[in-house]
């Protein structure tokens, strides 16, 4: 289900000749950007072409919170994933957004794959996954089976910081906080042009 329209205005009801900041798109990224800008004191108009926020790609994802295991060490993706995961869990705690740090298992199904697990663990360390609650933990087949009885493997890595989040509740919380800080949502508002001014 898409997000409710709370205090949204149709484009025809809320037209400005100029606005300090326009954010195009009311998916999770647009909502997060609108929230951050409104919290910084900017005038924000959030433009969404659909009649509901979060009704596109943001409502059709796996809702997985990635740990930051696979990206190239030092890359923007690696840094953003690790820092973003930490920030997301903090946001979920602060705004009562349902989530679970359920973890995940990366398994080797034959002896020849164990070296690949070591390489994955090293990449995760290089990306900053270290310490309690973040570092990948090497497991024997018996230890993996205790976590997931249906798994058959010769060894595994446990990623304790991988999780899932309720994306709809997340988007609702982002929108509510953006509006609390003065952002205005305009639904049914396709952007066909504009000018940036100083």
GROMACS .gro file of C-alpha atoms in nm:
model
  198
    1UNK     CA    1   0.000   0.000   0.000
    2UNK     CA    2   0.119   0.351  -0.074
    3UNK     CA    3   0.150   0.619   0.188
    4UNK     CA    4  -0.149   0.830   0.294
    5UNK     CA    5  -0.168   1.180   0.155
    6UNK     CA    6  -0.175   1.342   0.504
    7UNK     CA    7  -0.162   1.720   0.447
    8UNK     CA    8  -0.088   1.707   0.076
    9UNK     CA    9  -0.199   1.970  -0.171
   10UNK     CA   10  -0.278   1.900  -0.536
   11UNK     CA   11  -0.057   2.103  -0.766
   12UNK     CA   12  -0.346   2.325  -0.875
   13UNK     CA   13  -0.413   2.427  -0.513
   14UNK     CA   14  -0.056   2.523  -0.428
   15UNK     CA   15   0.134   2.712  -0.692
   16UNK     CA   16   0.429   2.935  -0.618
   17UNK     CA   17   0.612   3.151  -0.863
   18UNK     CA   18   0.931   3.085  -0.670
   19UNK     CA   19   1.029   2.839  -0.400
   20UNK     CA   20   1.357   2.816  -0.213
   21UNK     CA   21   1.392   2.440  -0.261
   22UNK     CA   22   1.199   2.196  -0.479
   23UNK     CA   23   1.249   1.824  -0.429
   24UNK     CA   24   1.129   1.615  -0.722
   25UNK     CA   25   0.992   1.272  -0.632
   26UNK     CA   26   0.817   1.147  -0.320
   27UNK     CA   27   0.985   0.810  -0.287
   28UNK     CA   28   1.215   0.722   0.002
   29UNK     CA   29   1.507   0.926  -0.137
   30UNK     CA   30   1.296   1.234  -0.208
   31UNK     CA   31   1.130   1.211   0.133
   32UNK     CA   32   1.468   1.181   0.307
   33UNK     CA   33   1.606   1.478   0.112
   34UNK     CA   34   1.296   1.688   0.187
   35UNK     CA   35   1.326   1.598   0.555
   36UNK     CA   36   1.695   1.689   0.574
   37UNK     CA   37   1.646   2.020   0.392
   38UNK     CA   38   1.341   2.120   0.597
   39UNK     CA   39   1.523   2.036   0.921
   40UNK     CA   40   1.804   2.267   0.809
   41UNK     CA   41   1.554   2.555   0.790
   42UNK     CA   42   1.498   2.566   0.415
   43UNK     CA   43   1.160   2.625   0.252
   44UNK     CA   44   1.083   2.290   0.083
   45UNK     CA   45   0.821   2.197  -0.174
   46UNK     CA   46   0.812   1.821  -0.238
   47UNK     CA   47   0.671   1.745  -0.584
   48UNK     CA   48   0.529   1.398  -0.651
   49UNK     CA   49   0.375   1.311  -0.989
   50UNK     CA   50   0.153   1.036  -0.845
   51UNK     CA   51  -0.143   1.086  -0.612
   52UNK     CA   52   0.038   0.908  -0.328
   53UNK     CA   53   0.394   0.922  -0.201
   54UNK     CA   54   0.608   0.611  -0.207
   55UNK     CA   55   0.401   0.439  -0.474
   56UNK     CA   56   0.681   0.364  -0.722
   57UNK     CA   57   1.010   0.182  -0.679
   58UNK     CA   58   1.023   0.260  -0.306
   59UNK     CA   59   0.719   0.040  -0.243
   60UNK     CA   60   0.854  -0.249  -0.451
   61UNK     CA   61   1.185  -0.337  -0.291
   62UNK     CA   62   1.305  -0.618  -0.067
   63UNK     CA   63   1.323  -0.393   0.243
   64UNK     CA   64   1.667  -0.536   0.322
   65UNK     CA   65   1.907  -0.323   0.523
   66UNK     CA   66   2.245  -0.411   0.374
   67UNK     CA   67   2.551  -0.437   0.597
   68UNK     CA   68   2.804  -0.310   0.343
   69UNK     CA   69   2.985  -0.637   0.280
   70UNK     CA   70   3.047  -0.652  -0.094
   71UNK     CA   71   3.140  -0.306  -0.217
   72UNK     CA   72   3.493  -0.204  -0.311
   73UNK     CA   73   3.679  -0.091   0.002
   74UNK     CA   74   3.695   0.285   0.033
   75UNK     CA   75   3.437   0.343  -0.239
   76UNK     CA   76   3.152   0.588  -0.196
   77UNK     CA   77   2.906   0.296  -0.210
   78UNK     CA   78   3.087   0.115   0.071
   79UNK     CA   79   3.105   0.423   0.294
   80UNK     CA   80   2.746   0.526   0.221
   81UNK     CA   81   2.614   0.176   0.287
   82UNK     CA   82   2.789   0.135   0.623
   83UNK     CA   83   2.716   0.489   0.745
   84UNK     CA   84   2.364   0.478   0.603
   85UNK     CA   85   2.283   0.149   0.776
   86UNK     CA   86   2.392   0.291   1.110
   87UNK     CA   87   2.191   0.609   1.052
   88UNK     CA   88   1.887   0.410   0.938
   89UNK     CA   89   1.882   0.195   1.250
   90UNK     CA   90   1.916   0.509   1.467
   91UNK     CA   91   1.630   0.675   1.279
   92UNK     CA   92   1.412   0.366   1.320
   93UNK     CA   93   1.476   0.365   1.694
   94UNK     CA   94   1.404   0.738   1.731
   95UNK     CA   95   1.085   0.734   1.523
   96UNK     CA   96   0.946   0.389   1.615
   97UNK     CA   97   0.983   0.251   1.262
   98UNK     CA   98   0.957  -0.131   1.270
   99UNK     CA   99   1.280  -0.307   1.177
  100UNK     CA  100   1.477  -0.616   1.268
  101UNK     CA  101   1.851  -0.682   1.275
  102UNK     CA  102   1.783  -1.040   1.180
  103UNK     CA  103   2.126  -1.099   1.028
  104UNK     CA  104   2.204  -1.326   0.737
  105UNK     CA  105   2.420  -1.626   0.662
  106UNK     CA  106   2.667  -1.645   0.375
  107UNK     CA  107   2.739  -2.012   0.321
  108UNK     CA  108   2.999  -2.234   0.158
  109UNK     CA  109   2.838  -2.552   0.030
  110UNK     CA  110   3.169  -2.724  -0.047
  111UNK     CA  111   3.525  -2.705   0.088
  112UNK     CA  112   3.652  -2.516  -0.216
  113UNK     CA  113   3.426  -2.221  -0.130
  114UNK     CA  114   3.569  -2.164   0.220
  115UNK     CA  115   3.846  -1.942   0.083
  116UNK     CA  116   3.578  -1.724  -0.077
  117UNK     CA  117   3.423  -1.674   0.266
  118UNK     CA  118   3.761  -1.555   0.395
  119UNK     CA  119   3.783  -1.305   0.106
  120UNK     CA  120   3.432  -1.177   0.181
  121UNK     CA  121   3.517  -1.138   0.550
  122UNK     CA  122   3.830  -0.941   0.461
  123UNK     CA  123   3.635  -0.710   0.228
  124UNK     CA  124   3.379  -0.650   0.504
  125UNK     CA  125   3.658  -0.563   0.751
  126UNK     CA  126   3.806  -0.322   0.496
  127UNK     CA  127   3.463  -0.158   0.467
  128UNK     CA  128   3.452  -0.093   0.840
  129UNK     CA  129   3.246  -0.386   0.962
  130UNK     CA  130   3.429  -0.455   1.284
  131UNK     CA  131   3.344  -0.487   1.649
  132UNK     CA  132   3.049  -0.638   1.822
  133UNK     CA  133   2.728  -0.636   1.622
  134UNK     CA  134   2.895  -0.555   1.289
  135UNK     CA  135   3.190  -0.785   1.223
  136UNK     CA  136   3.121  -1.097   1.019
  137UNK     CA  137   3.156  -1.408   1.233
  138UNK     CA  138   3.295  -1.734   1.091
  139UNK     CA  139   3.075  -2.035   1.175
  140UNK     CA  140   3.118  -2.408   1.145
  141UNK     CA  141   2.846  -2.606   0.970
  142UNK     CA  142   2.703  -2.705   1.310
  143UNK     CA  143   2.694  -2.342   1.430
  144UNK     CA  144   2.522  -2.234   1.108
  145UNK     CA  145   2.266  -2.513   1.149
  146UNK     CA  146   2.186  -2.390   1.500
  147UNK     CA  147   2.096  -2.050   1.354
  148UNK     CA  148   1.914  -2.196   1.053
  149UNK     CA  149   1.829  -2.567   1.081
  150UNK     CA  150   1.745  -2.602   0.711
  151UNK     CA  151   2.084  -2.483   0.586
  152UNK     CA  152   2.335  -2.738   0.458
  153UNK     CA  153   2.689  -2.605   0.437
  154UNK     CA  154   3.051  -2.678   0.524
  155UNK     CA  155   3.100  -2.333   0.679
  156UNK     CA  156   2.941  -1.992   0.692
  157UNK     CA  157   2.972  -1.627   0.781
  158UNK     CA  158   2.710  -1.459   0.996
  159UNK     CA  159   2.639  -1.092   0.921
  160UNK     CA  160   2.475  -0.965   1.242
  161UNK     CA  161   2.406  -0.613   1.114
  162UNK     CA  162   2.205  -0.711   0.806
  163UNK     CA  163   1.836  -0.652   0.863
  164UNK     CA  164   1.497  -0.563   0.728
  165UNK     CA  165   1.286  -0.248   0.763
  166UNK     CA  166   0.920  -0.164   0.709
  167UNK     CA  167   0.969   0.068   0.410
  168UNK     CA  168   0.616   0.210   0.426
  169UNK     CA  169   0.649   0.301   0.793
  170UNK     CA  170   0.990   0.451   0.714
  171UNK     CA  171   0.845   0.671   0.439
  172UNK     CA  172   0.555   0.775   0.660
  173UNK     CA  173   0.798   0.880   0.934
  174UNK     CA  174   1.019   1.073   0.688
  175UNK     CA  175   0.718   1.260   0.548
  176UNK     CA  176   0.577   1.339   0.893
  177UNK     CA  177   0.908   1.481   1.013
  178UNK     CA  178   0.957   1.684   0.694
  179UNK     CA  179   0.609   1.832   0.732
  180UNK     CA  180   0.671   1.899   1.103
  181UNK     CA  181   0.963   2.115   0.991
  182UNK     CA  182   0.760   2.307   0.732
  183UNK     CA  183   0.791   2.102   0.412
  184UNK     CA  184   0.490   2.105   0.181
  185UNK     CA  185   0.388   1.807  -0.030
  186UNK     CA  186   0.226   1.863  -0.370
  187UNK     CA  187   0.077   1.545  -0.516
  188UNK     CA  188  -0.012   1.499  -0.882
  189UNK     CA  189   0.266   1.742  -0.966
  190UNK     CA  190   0.473   1.634  -1.265
  191UNK     CA  191   0.778   1.847  -1.328
  192UNK     CA  192   0.802   1.956  -1.691
  193UNK     CA  193   1.055   2.238  -1.652
  194UNK     CA  194   1.200   2.499  -1.425
  195UNK     CA  195   1.481   2.742  -1.362
  196UNK     CA  196   1.739   2.755  -1.088
  197UNK     CA  197   1.797   3.101  -0.952
  198UNK     CA  198   2.053   3.246  -0.714
   0.00000   0.00000   0.00000
